[in-house]
Amino acid sequence: MRVIAVANQKGGTGKSTTTLNLIHHLSPALLVDADVHQGISKLIQLSDNDIRIIRPASPSDLSILNNVPSSIIDCGGFDSDITRKALELANTIITPSSDDPLDQFALIDFNDVLEFLSEKNKRKIVAHVLINRVHHSRNNFNEMKELVEGLSHMKLLPIVIHASAQIPKSAFKGEGVKSGSVAAKYSKLAKIINTL
Ligand SMILES: Nc1ncnc2c1ncn2[C@@H]1O[C@H](COP(=O)(O)OP(=O)(O)OP(=O)(O)O)[C@@H](O)[C@H]1O
Ligand SMILES: [Mg+2]
Protein backbone atom coordinates (compact mmCIF):
# COMPACT_ATOMS: atom_id res chain seq x y z
CA MET A 1 0.00 0.00 0.00
CA ARG A 2 1.65 3.19 -1.21
CA VAL A 3 -0.28 6.36 -0.38
CA ILE A 4 0.76 9.83 -1.48
CA ALA A 5 -1.26 12.73 -0.08
CA VAL A 6 -1.01 16.14 -1.73
CA ALA A 7 -2.10 18.49 1.01
CA ASN A 8 -2.02 22.07 2.17
CA GLN A 9 -4.83 23.62 4.17
CA LYS A 10 -4.55 26.83 2.21
CA GLY A 11 -6.58 27.05 -0.98
CA GLY A 12 -5.08 27.53 -4.42
CA THR A 13 -1.49 26.48 -3.68
CA GLY A 14 -1.35 23.92 -6.49
CA LYS A 15 -2.53 20.64 -4.90
CA SER A 16 -4.77 19.55 -7.77
CA THR A 17 -2.19 20.73 -10.32
CA THR A 18 0.55 18.74 -8.61
CA THR A 19 -1.72 15.70 -8.34
CA LEU A 20 -2.66 15.89 -12.01
CA ASN A 21 0.97 16.13 -13.09
CA LEU A 22 2.14 13.37 -10.75
CA ILE A 23 -0.54 10.97 -12.04
CA HIS A 24 1.18 11.12 -15.43
CA HIS A 25 4.49 9.96 -13.92
CA LEU A 26 3.43 7.74 -11.01
CA SER A 27 0.40 5.98 -12.58
CA PRO A 28 -1.32 5.24 -9.26
CA ALA A 29 -4.02 2.55 -9.19
CA LEU A 30 -6.44 4.89 -7.43
CA LEU A 31 -7.07 8.63 -7.33
CA VAL A 32 -8.77 9.94 -4.22
CA ASP A 33 -10.58 13.22 -4.68
CA ALA A 34 -10.81 14.38 -1.07
CA ASP A 35 -12.00 17.88 -1.94
CA VAL A 36 -15.73 18.65 -1.73
CA HIS A 37 -15.26 20.93 -4.75
CA GLN A 38 -14.14 17.89 -6.79
CA GLY A 39 -11.62 19.87 -8.82
CA ILE A 40 -9.41 16.94 -9.78
CA SER A 41 -12.43 14.81 -10.75
CA LYS A 42 -13.63 17.57 -13.06
CA LEU A 43 -10.18 17.88 -14.63
CA ILE A 44 -9.80 14.14 -15.20
CA GLN A 45 -13.22 14.07 -16.88
CA LEU A 46 -11.79 16.36 -19.56
CA SER A 47 -9.35 13.61 -20.56
CA ASP A 48 -9.65 10.01 -21.68
CA ASN A 49 -7.81 8.86 -18.55
CA ASP A 50 -9.84 6.02 -17.03
CA ILE A 51 -8.04 6.04 -13.68
CA ARG A 52 -10.25 4.77 -10.87
CA ILE A 53 -11.47 7.72 -8.74
CA ILE A 54 -13.18 7.69 -5.36
CA ARG A 55 -14.72 10.63 -3.53
CA PRO A 56 -14.74 9.84 0.20
CA ALA A 57 -17.77 11.10 2.12
CA SER A 58 -16.19 10.38 5.49
CA PRO A 59 -12.73 9.47 6.87
CA SER A 60 -13.73 5.80 7.14
CA ASP A 61 -14.16 5.64 3.35
CA LEU A 62 -10.36 5.96 3.13
CA SER A 63 -9.94 2.43 4.53
CA ILE A 64 -10.17 1.27 0.90
CA LEU A 65 -6.60 2.51 0.51
CA ASN A 66 -5.41 -0.59 2.38
CA ASN A 67 -6.63 -2.73 -0.51
CA VAL A 68 -4.99 -0.92 -3.44
CA PRO A 69 -1.29 -1.03 -4.29
CA SER A 70 -0.88 2.69 -4.90
CA SER A 71 -3.01 5.77 -4.51
CA ILE A 72 -2.73 9.53 -4.62
CA ILE A 73 -5.01 11.81 -2.59
CA ASP A 74 -5.83 15.34 -3.70
CA CYS A 75 -6.86 17.06 -0.46
CA GLY A 76 -9.07 20.13 -0.19
CA GLY A 77 -7.69 23.55 0.64
CA PHE A 78 -9.05 23.55 4.20
CA ASP A 79 -8.77 21.57 7.42
CA SER A 80 -11.15 18.60 7.61
CA ASP A 81 -11.48 15.18 9.19
CA ILE A 82 -10.94 13.58 5.79
CA THR A 83 -7.73 15.55 5.21
CA ARG A 84 -6.47 14.60 8.68
CA LYS A 85 -7.21 10.91 8.02
CA ALA A 86 -5.40 11.19 4.66
CA LEU A 87 -2.37 12.67 6.43
CA GLU A 88 -2.41 9.81 8.94
CA LEU A 89 -2.61 7.15 6.22
CA ALA A 90 -0.10 8.63 3.80
CA ASN A 91 3.40 7.24 3.37
CA THR A 92 4.39 10.50 1.71
CA ILE A 93 2.89 13.98 2.01
CA ILE A 94 3.60 16.60 -0.65
CA THR A 95 2.72 20.21 0.22
CA PRO A 96 2.79 22.66 -2.68
CA SER A 97 3.32 26.26 -1.61
CA SER A 98 4.55 29.49 -3.09
CA ASP A 99 6.79 31.67 -0.96
CA ASP A 100 4.20 34.45 -0.66
CA PRO A 101 3.77 35.65 2.93
CA LEU A 102 0.26 34.18 3.25
CA ASP A 103 1.44 30.83 1.91
CA GLN A 104 4.26 30.91 4.45
CA PHE A 105 1.84 31.64 7.31
CA ALA A 106 -0.30 28.71 6.14
CA LEU A 107 2.72 26.39 6.33
CA ILE A 108 3.20 27.37 9.96
CA ASP A 109 -0.44 26.48 10.73
CA PHE A 110 -0.17 23.22 8.77
CA ASN A 111 2.97 22.31 10.72
CA ASP A 112 0.91 22.59 13.92
CA VAL A 113 -1.61 20.09 12.51
CA LEU A 114 1.21 17.69 11.56
CA GLU A 115 2.64 18.03 15.06
CA PHE A 116 -0.76 17.25 16.59
CA LEU A 117 -1.27 14.22 14.33
CA SER A 118 2.26 12.99 15.04
CA GLU A 119 1.61 13.04 18.77
CA LYS A 120 -1.75 11.33 18.29
CA ASN A 121 -0.23 8.57 16.11
CA LYS A 122 3.01 8.32 18.08
CA ARG A 123 5.16 8.66 14.96
CA LYS A 124 6.61 11.66 13.22
CA ILE A 125 4.47 12.74 10.27
CA VAL A 126 6.43 14.97 7.90
CA ALA A 127 5.28 16.95 4.86
CA HIS A 128 7.62 17.60 1.92
CA VAL A 129 7.20 21.17 0.73
CA LEU A 130 7.19 21.76 -3.02
CA ILE A 131 7.83 25.36 -4.03
CA ASN A 132 5.23 25.98 -6.71
CA ARG A 133 3.99 28.74 -8.98
CA VAL A 134 6.79 31.21 -8.41
CA HIS A 135 7.89 33.69 -11.08
CA HIS A 136 10.22 32.16 -13.66
CA SER A 137 12.97 34.68 -12.88
CA ARG A 138 13.05 33.70 -9.20
CA ASN A 139 15.75 31.29 -8.18
CA ASN A 140 16.68 32.36 -4.68
CA PHE A 141 14.45 30.79 -2.06
CA ASN A 142 16.56 31.39 1.03
CA GLU A 143 13.64 32.81 3.03
CA MET A 144 11.54 29.76 2.26
CA LYS A 145 14.46 27.49 3.15
CA GLU A 146 14.87 29.26 6.48
CA LEU A 147 11.17 29.05 7.23
CA VAL A 148 10.89 25.34 6.44
CA GLU A 149 14.10 24.52 8.32
CA GLY A 150 12.47 26.08 11.36
CA LEU A 151 9.35 23.93 11.05
CA SER A 152 9.56 20.68 12.98
CA HIS A 153 7.40 18.58 10.65
CA MET A 154 8.36 19.88 7.22
CA LYS A 155 11.18 19.37 4.77
CA LEU A 156 11.85 21.32 1.59
CA LEU A 157 11.99 19.34 -1.66
CA PRO A 158 15.03 20.08 -3.85
CA ILE A 159 12.86 21.07 -6.79
CA VAL A 160 10.94 24.20 -7.79
CA ILE A 161 7.96 24.30 -10.15
CA HIS A 162 7.92 27.80 -11.60
CA ALA A 163 4.75 29.41 -12.93
CA SER A 164 4.20 28.07 -16.41
CA ALA A 165 1.46 28.65 -18.97
CA GLN A 166 1.90 25.00 -20.01
CA ILE A 167 0.39 23.84 -16.72
CA PRO A 168 -3.16 25.31 -17.06
CA LYS A 169 -3.03 24.65 -20.82
CA SER A 170 -2.61 20.92 -20.18
CA ALA A 171 -5.08 21.02 -17.28
CA PHE A 172 -7.76 22.23 -19.72
CA LYS A 173 -7.29 18.85 -21.42
CA GLY A 174 -7.38 17.08 -18.06
CA GLU A 175 -3.74 16.17 -18.39
CA GLY A 176 -0.38 16.83 -16.84
CA VAL A 177 2.28 18.52 -18.97
CA LYS A 178 3.71 15.79 -21.16
CA SER A 179 6.87 17.28 -22.67
CA GLY A 180 9.53 19.92 -22.19
CA SER A 181 11.17 21.30 -19.08
CA VAL A 182 7.99 21.34 -16.95
CA ALA A 183 7.33 17.65 -17.63
CA ALA A 184 11.00 16.92 -16.85
CA LYS A 185 10.60 18.59 -13.47
CA TYR A 186 7.51 16.58 -12.56
CA SER A 187 9.33 13.44 -13.71
CA LYS A 188 12.20 14.31 -11.39
CA LEU A 189 9.73 15.05 -8.61
CA ALA A 190 8.10 11.63 -9.11
CA LYS A 191 11.53 9.96 -8.90
CA ILE A 192 12.31 11.84 -5.68
CA ILE A 193 8.94 10.85 -4.22
CA ASN A 194 9.72 7.21 -4.96
CA THR A 195 12.83 7.47 -2.80
CA LEU A 196 11.04 9.06 0.19
N1 LIG B 1 3.17 26.04 -11.40
C1 LIG B 1 2.06 26.60 -11.86
N2 LIG B 1 2.11 27.39 -12.98
C2 LIG B 1 0.99 27.97 -13.47
N3 LIG B 1 -0.21 27.85 -12.93
C3 LIG B 1 -0.32 27.09 -11.82
C4 LIG B 1 0.79 26.43 -11.24
N4 LIG B 1 0.34 25.77 -10.14
C5 LIG B 1 -0.96 26.00 -10.05
N5 LIG B 1 -1.37 26.79 -11.05
C6 LIG B 1 -2.73 27.33 -11.28
O1 LIG B 1 -3.15 27.92 -10.05
C7 LIG B 1 -4.52 27.68 -9.84
C8 LIG B 1 -4.70 26.95 -8.51
O2 LIG B 1 -4.09 25.69 -8.61
P1 LIG B 1 -4.80 24.39 -8.04
O3 LIG B 1 -6.23 24.33 -8.42
O4 LIG B 1 -3.94 23.23 -8.40
O5 LIG B 1 -4.68 24.69 -6.47
P2 LIG B 1 -5.33 23.85 -5.27
O6 LIG B 1 -4.35 23.92 -4.16
O7 LIG B 1 -5.72 22.50 -5.74
O8 LIG B 1 -6.60 24.71 -4.94
P3 LIG B 1 -7.81 24.29 -3.96
O9 LIG B 1 -7.27 24.48 -2.57
O10 LIG B 1 -8.88 25.28 -4.29
O11 LIG B 1 -8.15 22.87 -4.25
C9 LIG B 1 -5.01 26.88 -11.03
O12 LIG B 1 -5.57 27.79 -11.95
C10 LIG B 1 -3.74 26.26 -11.62
O13 LIG B 1 -3.82 26.05 -13.00
MG1 LIG C 1 -7.55 21.51 -5.60
mmCIF file of C-alpha atoms and ligand atoms in Angstrom:
data_model
loop_
_atom_site.group_PDB
_atom_site.id
_atom_site.type_symbol
_atom_site.label_atom_id
_atom_site.label_comp_id
_atom_site.label_asym_id
_atom_site.label_seq_id
_atom_site.Cartn_x
_atom_site.Cartn_y
_atom_site.Cartn_z
ATOM 1 C CA MET A 1 0.000 0.000 0.000
ATOM 2 C CA ARG A 2 1.649 3.190 -1.212
ATOM 3 C CA VAL A 3 -0.284 6.358 -0.375
ATOM 4 C CA ILE A 4 0.757 9.831 -1.480
ATOM 5 C CA ALA A 5 -1.256 12.731 -0.084
ATOM 6 C CA VAL A 6 -1.015 16.140 -1.730
ATOM 7 C CA ALA A 7 -2.097 18.491 1.011
ATOM 8 C CA ASN A 8 -2.019 22.074 2.172
ATOM 9 C CA GLN A 9 -4.833 23.618 4.167
ATOM 10 C CA LYS A 10 -4.547 26.831 2.209
ATOM 11 C CA GLY A 11 -6.579 27.045 -0.983
ATOM 12 C CA GLY A 12 -5.082 27.527 -4.416
ATOM 13 C CA THR A 13 -1.494 26.484 -3.679
ATOM 14 C CA GLY A 14 -1.352 23.917 -6.487
ATOM 15 C CA LYS A 15 -2.529 20.639 -4.895
ATOM 16 C CA SER A 16 -4.768 19.550 -7.775
ATOM 17 C CA THR A 17 -2.192 20.728 -10.322
ATOM 18 C CA THR A 18 0.553 18.739 -8.609
ATOM 19 C CA THR A 19 -1.719 15.701 -8.340
ATOM 20 C CA LEU A 20 -2.663 15.894 -12.012
ATOM 21 C CA ASN A 21 0.965 16.133 -13.087
ATOM 22 C CA LEU A 22 2.142 13.365 -10.755
ATOM 23 C CA ILE A 23 -0.545 10.975 -12.044
ATOM 24 C CA HIS A 24 1.177 11.122 -15.426
ATOM 25 C CA HIS A 25 4.489 9.961 -13.921
ATOM 26 C CA LEU A 26 3.428 7.745 -11.013
ATOM 27 C CA SER A 27 0.404 5.983 -12.584
ATOM 28 C CA PRO A 28 -1.321 5.241 -9.256
ATOM 29 C CA ALA A 29 -4.024 2.554 -9.190
ATOM 30 C CA LEU A 30 -6.438 4.892 -7.432
ATOM 31 C CA LEU A 31 -7.068 8.629 -7.327
ATOM 32 C CA VAL A 32 -8.773 9.935 -4.215
ATOM 33 C CA ASP A 33 -10.579 13.221 -4.679
ATOM 34 C CA ALA A 34 -10.809 14.379 -1.074
ATOM 35 C CA ASP A 35 -11.999 17.880 -1.938
ATOM 36 C CA VAL A 36 -15.726 18.647 -1.735
ATOM 37 C CA HIS A 37 -15.262 20.927 -4.752
ATOM 38 C CA GLN A 38 -14.142 17.892 -6.791
ATOM 39 C CA GLY A 39 -11.616 19.874 -8.822
ATOM 40 C CA ILE A 40 -9.408 16.937 -9.781
ATOM 41 C CA SER A 41 -12.431 14.811 -10.750
ATOM 42 C CA LYS A 42 -13.627 17.567 -13.056
ATOM 43 C CA LEU A 43 -10.183 17.880 -14.628
ATOM 44 C CA ILE A 44 -9.798 14.136 -15.197
ATOM 45 C CA GLN A 45 -13.223 14.072 -16.880
ATOM 46 C CA LEU A 46 -11.786 16.360 -19.562
ATOM 47 C CA SER A 47 -9.349 13.614 -20.557
ATOM 48 C CA ASP A 48 -9.654 10.005 -21.680
ATOM 49 C CA ASN A 49 -7.812 8.864 -18.545
ATOM 50 C CA ASP A 50 -9.838 6.022 -17.025
ATOM 51 C CA ILE A 51 -8.038 6.040 -13.675
ATOM 52 C CA ARG A 52 -10.246 4.769 -10.866
ATOM 53 C CA ILE A 53 -11.469 7.716 -8.737
ATOM 54 C CA ILE A 54 -13.176 7.687 -5.356
ATOM 55 C CA ARG A 55 -14.718 10.632 -3.526
ATOM 56 C CA PRO A 56 -14.743 9.839 0.196
ATOM 57 C CA ALA A 57 -17.770 11.096 2.116
ATOM 58 C CA SER A 58 -16.189 10.384 5.493
ATOM 59 C CA PRO A 59 -12.731 9.472 6.868
ATOM 60 C CA SER A 60 -13.727 5.798 7.144
ATOM 61 C CA ASP A 61 -14.157 5.639 3.351
ATOM 62 C CA LEU A 62 -10.362 5.955 3.131
ATOM 63 C CA SER A 63 -9.937 2.432 4.535
ATOM 64 C CA ILE A 64 -10.173 1.273 0.901
ATOM 65 C CA LEU A 65 -6.598 2.509 0.509
ATOM 66 C CA ASN A 66 -5.408 -0.587 2.380
ATOM 67 C CA ASN A 67 -6.628 -2.728 -0.515
ATOM 68 C CA VAL A 68 -4.995 -0.917 -3.437
ATOM 69 C CA PRO A 69 -1.288 -1.031 -4.289
ATOM 70 C CA SER A 70 -0.882 2.685 -4.900
ATOM 71 C CA SER A 71 -3.008 5.770 -4.508
ATOM 72 C CA ILE A 72 -2.733 9.531 -4.618
ATOM 73 C CA ILE A 73 -5.006 11.807 -2.592
ATOM 74 C CA ASP A 74 -5.834 15.335 -3.697
ATOM 75 C CA CYS A 75 -6.857 17.057 -0.459
ATOM 76 C CA GLY A 76 -9.069 20.130 -0.187
ATOM 77 C CA GLY A 77 -7.695 23.551 0.643
ATOM 78 C CA PHE A 78 -9.047 23.547 4.196
ATOM 79 C CA ASP A 79 -8.774 21.573 7.415
ATOM 80 C CA SER A 80 -11.145 18.604 7.614
ATOM 81 C CA ASP A 81 -11.483 15.177 9.193
ATOM 82 C CA ILE A 82 -10.941 13.580 5.790
ATOM 83 C CA THR A 83 -7.725 15.549 5.210
ATOM 84 C CA ARG A 84 -6.472 14.602 8.676
ATOM 85 C CA LYS A 85 -7.208 10.914 8.015
ATOM 86 C CA ALA A 86 -5.402 11.186 4.662
ATOM 87 C CA LEU A 87 -2.370 12.673 6.432
ATOM 88 C CA GLU A 88 -2.407 9.812 8.939
ATOM 89 C CA LEU A 89 -2.608 7.149 6.224
ATOM 90 C CA ALA A 90 -0.102 8.628 3.797
ATOM 91 C CA ASN A 91 3.401 7.244 3.367
ATOM 92 C CA THR A 92 4.392 10.500 1.710
ATOM 93 C CA ILE A 93 2.890 13.984 2.006
ATOM 94 C CA ILE A 94 3.598 16.599 -0.647
ATOM 95 C CA THR A 95 2.724 20.207 0.216
ATOM 96 C CA PRO A 96 2.790 22.665 -2.679
ATOM 97 C CA SER A 97 3.317 26.258 -1.611
ATOM 98 C CA SER A 98 4.553 29.488 -3.087
ATOM 99 C CA ASP A 99 6.787 31.669 -0.964
ATOM 100 C CA ASP A 100 4.202 34.452 -0.664
ATOM 101 C CA PRO A 101 3.765 35.651 2.930
ATOM 102 C CA LEU A 102 0.256 34.185 3.255
ATOM 103 C CA ASP A 103 1.438 30.834 1.910
ATOM 104 C CA GLN A 104 4.262 30.911 4.446
ATOM 105 C CA PHE A 105 1.837 31.636 7.314
ATOM 106 C CA ALA A 106 -0.296 28.710 6.135
ATOM 107 C CA LEU A 107 2.716 26.389 6.332
ATOM 108 C CA ILE A 108 3.205 27.375 9.964
ATOM 109 C CA ASP A 109 -0.437 26.478 10.726
ATOM 110 C CA PHE A 110 -0.169 23.224 8.768
ATOM 111 C CA ASN A 111 2.966 22.308 10.717
ATOM 112 C CA ASP A 112 0.905 22.587 13.922
ATOM 113 C CA VAL A 113 -1.611 20.093 12.509
ATOM 114 C CA LEU A 114 1.206 17.690 11.563
ATOM 115 C CA GLU A 115 2.639 18.030 15.057
ATOM 116 C CA PHE A 116 -0.759 17.249 16.587
ATOM 117 C CA LEU A 117 -1.273 14.217 14.326
ATOM 118 C CA SER A 118 2.263 12.990 15.037
ATOM 119 C CA GLU A 119 1.614 13.041 18.766
ATOM 120 C CA LYS A 120 -1.745 11.328 18.292
ATOM 121 C CA ASN A 121 -0.232 8.574 16.110
ATOM 122 C CA LYS A 122 3.012 8.316 18.085
ATOM 123 C CA ARG A 123 5.163 8.665 14.959
ATOM 124 C CA LYS A 124 6.613 11.662 13.225
ATOM 125 C CA ILE A 125 4.475 12.742 10.271
ATOM 126 C CA VAL A 126 6.426 14.970 7.900
ATOM 127 C CA ALA A 127 5.283 16.951 4.856
ATOM 128 C CA HIS A 128 7.618 17.602 1.919
ATOM 129 C CA VAL A 129 7.196 21.173 0.725
ATOM 130 C CA LEU A 130 7.186 21.763 -3.021
ATOM 131 C CA ILE A 131 7.830 25.358 -4.033
ATOM 132 C CA ASN A 132 5.231 25.977 -6.715
ATOM 133 C CA ARG A 133 3.989 28.743 -8.983
ATOM 134 C CA VAL A 134 6.786 31.214 -8.415
ATOM 135 C CA HIS A 135 7.893 33.694 -11.083
ATOM 136 C CA HIS A 136 10.222 32.163 -13.665
ATOM 137 C CA SER A 137 12.972 34.683 -12.882
ATOM 138 C CA ARG A 138 13.051 33.700 -9.203
ATOM 139 C CA ASN A 139 15.754 31.289 -8.179
ATOM 140 C CA ASN A 140 16.681 32.358 -4.683
ATOM 141 C CA PHE A 141 14.453 30.790 -2.058
ATOM 142 C CA ASN A 142 16.557 31.392 1.031
ATOM 143 C CA GLU A 143 13.643 32.808 3.029
ATOM 144 C CA MET A 144 11.536 29.758 2.261
ATOM 145 C CA LYS A 145 14.461 27.487 3.154
ATOM 146 C CA GLU A 146 14.874 29.264 6.477
ATOM 147 C CA LEU A 147 11.170 29.048 7.231
ATOM 148 C CA VAL A 148 10.893 25.340 6.444
ATOM 149 C CA GLU A 149 14.103 24.524 8.318
ATOM 150 C CA GLY A 150 12.473 26.076 11.365
ATOM 151 C CA LEU A 151 9.353 23.933 11.053
ATOM 152 C CA SER A 152 9.561 20.683 12.983
ATOM 153 C CA HIS A 153 7.401 18.577 10.654
ATOM 154 C CA MET A 154 8.362 19.877 7.223
ATOM 155 C CA LYS A 155 11.184 19.369 4.769
ATOM 156 C CA LEU A 156 11.854 21.325 1.586
ATOM 157 C CA LEU A 157 11.995 19.337 -1.655
ATOM 158 C CA PRO A 158 15.026 20.076 -3.849
ATOM 159 C CA ILE A 159 12.859 21.069 -6.791
ATOM 160 C CA VAL A 160 10.942 24.199 -7.788
ATOM 161 C CA ILE A 161 7.963 24.298 -10.151
ATOM 162 C CA HIS A 162 7.920 27.797 -11.598
ATOM 163 C CA ALA A 163 4.745 29.407 -12.932
ATOM 164 C CA SER A 164 4.202 28.067 -16.415
ATOM 165 C CA ALA A 165 1.461 28.647 -18.971
ATOM 166 C CA GLN A 166 1.896 25.001 -20.013
ATOM 167 C CA ILE A 167 0.386 23.844 -16.719
ATOM 168 C CA PRO A 168 -3.157 25.312 -17.058
ATOM 169 C CA LYS A 169 -3.031 24.651 -20.819
ATOM 170 C CA SER A 170 -2.610 20.920 -20.182
ATOM 171 C CA ALA A 171 -5.080 21.024 -17.285
ATOM 172 C CA PHE A 172 -7.761 22.228 -19.717
ATOM 173 C CA LYS A 173 -7.291 18.848 -21.418
ATOM 174 C CA GLY A 174 -7.384 17.082 -18.061
ATOM 175 C CA GLU A 175 -3.740 16.171 -18.391
ATOM 176 C CA GLY A 176 -0.382 16.829 -16.844
ATOM 177 C CA VAL A 177 2.281 18.519 -18.966
ATOM 178 C CA LYS A 178 3.714 15.790 -21.160
ATOM 179 C CA SER A 179 6.870 17.277 -22.674
ATOM 180 C CA GLY A 180 9.529 19.918 -22.190
ATOM 181 C CA SER A 181 11.167 21.303 -19.080
ATOM 182 C CA VAL A 182 7.994 21.339 -16.949
ATOM 183 C CA ALA A 183 7.331 17.646 -17.634
ATOM 184 C CA ALA A 184 10.996 16.918 -16.851
ATOM 185 C CA LYS A 185 10.603 18.591 -13.466
ATOM 186 C CA TYR A 186 7.514 16.578 -12.565
ATOM 187 C CA SER A 187 9.325 13.442 -13.712
ATOM 188 C CA LYS A 188 12.198 14.315 -11.390
ATOM 189 C CA LEU A 189 9.729 15.047 -8.606
ATOM 190 C CA ALA A 190 8.105 11.629 -9.106
ATOM 191 C CA LYS A 191 11.527 9.959 -8.896
ATOM 192 C CA ILE A 192 12.313 11.841 -5.682
ATOM 193 C CA ILE A 193 8.936 10.849 -4.222
ATOM 194 C CA ASN A 194 9.719 7.207 -4.964
ATOM 195 C CA THR A 195 12.831 7.472 -2.797
ATOM 196 C CA LEU A 196 11.036 9.061 0.193
HETATM 197 N N1 LIG B 1 3.172 26.043 -11.398
HETATM 198 C C1 LIG B 1 2.062 26.604 -11.863
HETATM 199 N N2 LIG B 1 2.106 27.394 -12.983
HETATM 200 C C2 LIG B 1 0.994 27.970 -13.475
HETATM 201 N N3 LIG B 1 -0.215 27.852 -12.930
HETATM 202 C C3 LIG B 1 -0.325 27.088 -11.817
HETATM 203 C C4 LIG B 1 0.791 26.431 -11.240
HETATM 204 N N4 LIG B 1 0.344 25.770 -10.144
HETATM 205 C C5 LIG B 1 -0.961 26.003 -10.053
HETATM 206 N N5 LIG B 1 -1.368 26.786 -11.052
HETATM 207 C C6 LIG B 1 -2.727 27.331 -11.282
HETATM 208 O O1 LIG B 1 -3.149 27.918 -10.049
HETATM 209 C C7 LIG B 1 -4.518 27.677 -9.837
HETATM 210 C C8 LIG B 1 -4.702 26.953 -8.511
HETATM 211 O O2 LIG B 1 -4.088 25.687 -8.614
HETATM 212 P P1 LIG B 1 -4.797 24.389 -8.036
HETATM 213 O O3 LIG B 1 -6.232 24.330 -8.420
HETATM 214 O O4 LIG B 1 -3.940 23.234 -8.402
HETATM 215 O O5 LIG B 1 -4.683 24.687 -6.468
HETATM 216 P P2 LIG B 1 -5.327 23.846 -5.274
HETATM 217 O O6 LIG B 1 -4.348 23.917 -4.162
HETATM 218 O O7 LIG B 1 -5.724 22.497 -5.744
HETATM 219 O O8 LIG B 1 -6.604 24.711 -4.938
HETATM 220 P P3 LIG B 1 -7.810 24.293 -3.958
HETATM 221 O O9 LIG B 1 -7.274 24.484 -2.566
HETATM 222 O O10 LIG B 1 -8.879 25.278 -4.292
HETATM 223 O O11 LIG B 1 -8.152 22.873 -4.247
HETATM 224 C C9 LIG B 1 -5.007 26.879 -11.035
HETATM 225 O O12 LIG B 1 -5.568 27.786 -11.953
HETATM 226 C C10 LIG B 1 -3.745 26.261 -11.621
HETATM 227 O O13 LIG B 1 -3.821 26.052 -13.005
HETATM 228 MG MG MG B 2 -7.553 21.510 -5.598
#
